[in-house]
mmCIF file of C-alpha atoms in Angstrom:
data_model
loop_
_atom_site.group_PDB
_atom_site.id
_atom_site.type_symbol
_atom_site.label_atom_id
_atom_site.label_comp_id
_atom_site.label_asym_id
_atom_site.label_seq_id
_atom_site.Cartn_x
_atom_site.Cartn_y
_atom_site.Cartn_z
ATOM 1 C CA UNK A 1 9.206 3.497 -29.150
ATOM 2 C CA UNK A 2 10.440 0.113 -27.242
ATOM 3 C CA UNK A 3 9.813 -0.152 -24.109
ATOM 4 C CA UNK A 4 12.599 0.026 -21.738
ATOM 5 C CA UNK A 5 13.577 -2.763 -18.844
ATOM 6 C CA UNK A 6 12.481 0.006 -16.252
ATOM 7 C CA UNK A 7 9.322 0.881 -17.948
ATOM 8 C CA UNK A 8 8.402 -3.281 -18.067
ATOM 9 C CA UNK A 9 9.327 -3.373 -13.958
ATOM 10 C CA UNK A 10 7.128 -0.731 -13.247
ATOM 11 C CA UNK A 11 4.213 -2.138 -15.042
ATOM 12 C CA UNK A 12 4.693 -5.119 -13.112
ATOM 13 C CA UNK A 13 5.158 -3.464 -9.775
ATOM 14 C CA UNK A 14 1.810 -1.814 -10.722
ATOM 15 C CA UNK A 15 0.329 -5.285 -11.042
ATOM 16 C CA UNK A 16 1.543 -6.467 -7.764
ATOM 17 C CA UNK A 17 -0.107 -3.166 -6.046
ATOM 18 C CA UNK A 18 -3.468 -3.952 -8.510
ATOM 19 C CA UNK A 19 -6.395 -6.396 -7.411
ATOM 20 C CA UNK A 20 -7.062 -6.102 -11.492
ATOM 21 C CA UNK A 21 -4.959 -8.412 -13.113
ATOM 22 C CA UNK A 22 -6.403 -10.053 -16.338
ATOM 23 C CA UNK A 23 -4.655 -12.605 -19.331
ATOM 24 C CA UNK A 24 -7.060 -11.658 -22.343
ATOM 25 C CA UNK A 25 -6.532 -14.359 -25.317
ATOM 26 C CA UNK A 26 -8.242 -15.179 -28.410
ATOM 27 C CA UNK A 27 -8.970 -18.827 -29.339
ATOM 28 C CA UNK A 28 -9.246 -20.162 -32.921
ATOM 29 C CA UNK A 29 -12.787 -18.580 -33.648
ATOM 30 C CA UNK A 30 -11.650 -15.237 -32.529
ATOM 31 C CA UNK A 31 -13.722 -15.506 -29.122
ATOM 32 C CA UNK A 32 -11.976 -13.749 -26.228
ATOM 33 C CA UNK A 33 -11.092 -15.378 -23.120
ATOM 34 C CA UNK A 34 -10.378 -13.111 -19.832
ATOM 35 C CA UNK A 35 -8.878 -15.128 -16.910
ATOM 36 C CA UNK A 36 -7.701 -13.029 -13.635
ATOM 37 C CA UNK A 37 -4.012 -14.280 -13.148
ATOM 38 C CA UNK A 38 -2.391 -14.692 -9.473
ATOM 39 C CA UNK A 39 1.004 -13.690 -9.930
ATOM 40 C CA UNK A 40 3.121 -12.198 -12.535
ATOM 41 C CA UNK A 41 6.839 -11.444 -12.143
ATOM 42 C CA UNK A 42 9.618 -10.188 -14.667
ATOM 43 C CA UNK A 43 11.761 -12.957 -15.543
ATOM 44 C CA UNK A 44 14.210 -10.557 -18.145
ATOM 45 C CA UNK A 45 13.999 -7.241 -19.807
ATOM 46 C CA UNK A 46 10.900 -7.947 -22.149
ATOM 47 C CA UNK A 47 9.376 -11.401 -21.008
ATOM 48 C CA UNK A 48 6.875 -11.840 -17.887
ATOM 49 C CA UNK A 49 5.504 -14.997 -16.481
ATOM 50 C CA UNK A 50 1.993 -15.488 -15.583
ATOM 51 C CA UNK A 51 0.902 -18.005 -13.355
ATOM 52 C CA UNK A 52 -3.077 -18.116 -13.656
ATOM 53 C CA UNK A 53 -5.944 -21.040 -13.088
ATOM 54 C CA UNK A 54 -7.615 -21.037 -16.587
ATOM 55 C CA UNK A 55 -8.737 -23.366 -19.057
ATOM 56 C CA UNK A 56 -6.389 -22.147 -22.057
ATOM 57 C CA UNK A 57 -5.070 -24.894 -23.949
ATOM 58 C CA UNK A 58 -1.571 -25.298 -23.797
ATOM 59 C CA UNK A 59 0.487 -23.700 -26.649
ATOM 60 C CA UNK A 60 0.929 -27.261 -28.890
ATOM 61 C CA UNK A 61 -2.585 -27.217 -29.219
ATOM 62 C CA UNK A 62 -3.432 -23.654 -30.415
ATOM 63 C CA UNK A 63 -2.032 -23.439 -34.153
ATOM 64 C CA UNK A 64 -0.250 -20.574 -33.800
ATOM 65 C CA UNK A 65 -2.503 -18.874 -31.954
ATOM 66 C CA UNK A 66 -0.389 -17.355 -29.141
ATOM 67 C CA UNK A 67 -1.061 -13.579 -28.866
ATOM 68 C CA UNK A 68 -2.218 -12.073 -25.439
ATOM 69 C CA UNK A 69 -2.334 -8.988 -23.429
ATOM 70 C CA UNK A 70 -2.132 -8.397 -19.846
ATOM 71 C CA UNK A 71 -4.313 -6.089 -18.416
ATOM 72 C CA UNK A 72 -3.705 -4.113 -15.472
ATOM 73 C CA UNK A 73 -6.005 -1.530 -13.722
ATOM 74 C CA UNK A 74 -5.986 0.420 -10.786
ATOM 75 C CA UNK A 75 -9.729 1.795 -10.034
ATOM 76 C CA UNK A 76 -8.321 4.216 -7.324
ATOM 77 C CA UNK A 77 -6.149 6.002 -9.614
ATOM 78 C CA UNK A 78 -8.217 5.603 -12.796
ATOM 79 C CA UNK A 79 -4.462 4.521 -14.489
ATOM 80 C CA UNK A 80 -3.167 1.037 -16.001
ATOM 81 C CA UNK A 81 -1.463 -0.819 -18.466
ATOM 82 C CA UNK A 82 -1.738 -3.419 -21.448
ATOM 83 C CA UNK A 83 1.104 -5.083 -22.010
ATOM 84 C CA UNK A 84 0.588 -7.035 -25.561
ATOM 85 C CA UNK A 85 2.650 -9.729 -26.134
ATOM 86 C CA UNK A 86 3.027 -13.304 -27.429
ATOM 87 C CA UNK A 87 3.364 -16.870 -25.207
ATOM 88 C CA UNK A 88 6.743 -18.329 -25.559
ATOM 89 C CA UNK A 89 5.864 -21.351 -23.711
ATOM 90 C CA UNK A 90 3.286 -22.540 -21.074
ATOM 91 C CA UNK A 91 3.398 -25.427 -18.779
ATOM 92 C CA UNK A 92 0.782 -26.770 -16.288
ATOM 93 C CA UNK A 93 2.348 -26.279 -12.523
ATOM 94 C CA UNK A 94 -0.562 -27.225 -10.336
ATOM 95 C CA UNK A 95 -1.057 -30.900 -9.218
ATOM 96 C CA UNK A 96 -3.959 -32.386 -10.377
ATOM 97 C CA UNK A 97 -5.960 -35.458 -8.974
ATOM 98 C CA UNK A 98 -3.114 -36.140 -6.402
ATOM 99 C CA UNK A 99 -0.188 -36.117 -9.237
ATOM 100 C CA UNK A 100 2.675 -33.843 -9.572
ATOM 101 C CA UNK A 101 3.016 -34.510 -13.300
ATOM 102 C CA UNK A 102 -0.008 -34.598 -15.397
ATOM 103 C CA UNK A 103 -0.013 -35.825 -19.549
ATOM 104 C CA UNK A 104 -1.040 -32.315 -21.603
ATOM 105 C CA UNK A 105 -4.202 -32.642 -23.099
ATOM 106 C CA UNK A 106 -5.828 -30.519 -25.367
ATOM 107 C CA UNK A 107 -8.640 -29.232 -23.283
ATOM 108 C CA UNK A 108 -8.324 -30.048 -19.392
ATOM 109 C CA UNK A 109 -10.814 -28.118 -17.303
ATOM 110 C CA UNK A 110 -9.571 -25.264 -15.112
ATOM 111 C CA UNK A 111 -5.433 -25.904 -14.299
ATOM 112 C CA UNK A 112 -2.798 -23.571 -13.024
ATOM 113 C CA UNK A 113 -0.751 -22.649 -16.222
ATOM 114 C CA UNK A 114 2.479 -20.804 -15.842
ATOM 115 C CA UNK A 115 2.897 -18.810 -19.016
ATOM 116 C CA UNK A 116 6.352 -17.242 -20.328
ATOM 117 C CA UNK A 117 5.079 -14.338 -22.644
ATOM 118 C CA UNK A 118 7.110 -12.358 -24.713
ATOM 119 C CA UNK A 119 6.272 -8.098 -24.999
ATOM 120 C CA UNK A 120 5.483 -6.721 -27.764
ATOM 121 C CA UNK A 121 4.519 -3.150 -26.781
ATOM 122 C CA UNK A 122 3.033 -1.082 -23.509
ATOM 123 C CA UNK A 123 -0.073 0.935 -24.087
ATOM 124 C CA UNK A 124 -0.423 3.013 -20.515
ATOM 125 C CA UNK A 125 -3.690 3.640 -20.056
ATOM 126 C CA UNK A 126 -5.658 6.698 -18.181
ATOM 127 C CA UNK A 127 -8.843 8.229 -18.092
ATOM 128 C CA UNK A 128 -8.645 11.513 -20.933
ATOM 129 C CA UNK A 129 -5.588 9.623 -22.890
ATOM 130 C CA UNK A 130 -3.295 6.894 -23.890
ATOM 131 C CA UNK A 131 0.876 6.359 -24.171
ATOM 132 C CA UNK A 132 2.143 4.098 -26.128
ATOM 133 C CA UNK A 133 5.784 1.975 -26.672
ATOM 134 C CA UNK A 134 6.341 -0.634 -28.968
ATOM 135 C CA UNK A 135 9.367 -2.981 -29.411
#
């Protein structure tokens, strides 16, 4: 079942409210990669941006390799939400060593990415069971 506009702003309202907010990716070698993000935001009925400080390479440089999740969890409530996806784009939006525009490289050590992704499905997650809706 695809996930509905609603469903995707509640998810993200749930991230707002949650302390634990993680981007999981997977690099070339299939070794995973959590990074806790500082803001995410709906931007139109099934795409999100992320803005996190990671070291994840921008998209030219990751053949293809542009599946993540985001990974919400509330410990108080025992309840969250993975929302699976694909990055659309990514650019780098922090300054870095005094400039406002910085060359991509393929490997720059921790920079603030902002990260257009693309859902795929929802899992919502619980303690004693899962839901599930997929696009």
């Amino acid at each position: 079942m695809r996930a509905t506009a609603q469903e995707l702003e509640q998810v993200i309202r749930a991230a707002r409210r949650s302390r634990q907010v993680l981007l999981a990716t997977v690099n070339e070698a299939g070794e995973p990669s959590f990074t806790p993000i500082q803001e995410c935001r709906l931007t139109d009925e099934t795409r999100v941006s992320i803005k996190a400080w990671t070291d994840i390479p921008p998209l030219e440089s990751r053949d293809g390799h542009t599946k993540m999740a985001l990974l919400i969890w509330d410990t108080r409530e025992g309840h969250g939400y993975q929302l699976a996806g694909h990055a659309i784009r990514s650019q780098t939006s922090a300054p870095f060593s005094s400039y406002t525009q910085i060359e991509e490289q393929e490997h720059l050590p921790q920079v603030q990415r902002e990260i257009l992704m693309e859902v795929d499905s929802i899992e919502d997650l619980q303690f004693g069971g899962r839901e599930s809706w997929q696009s």
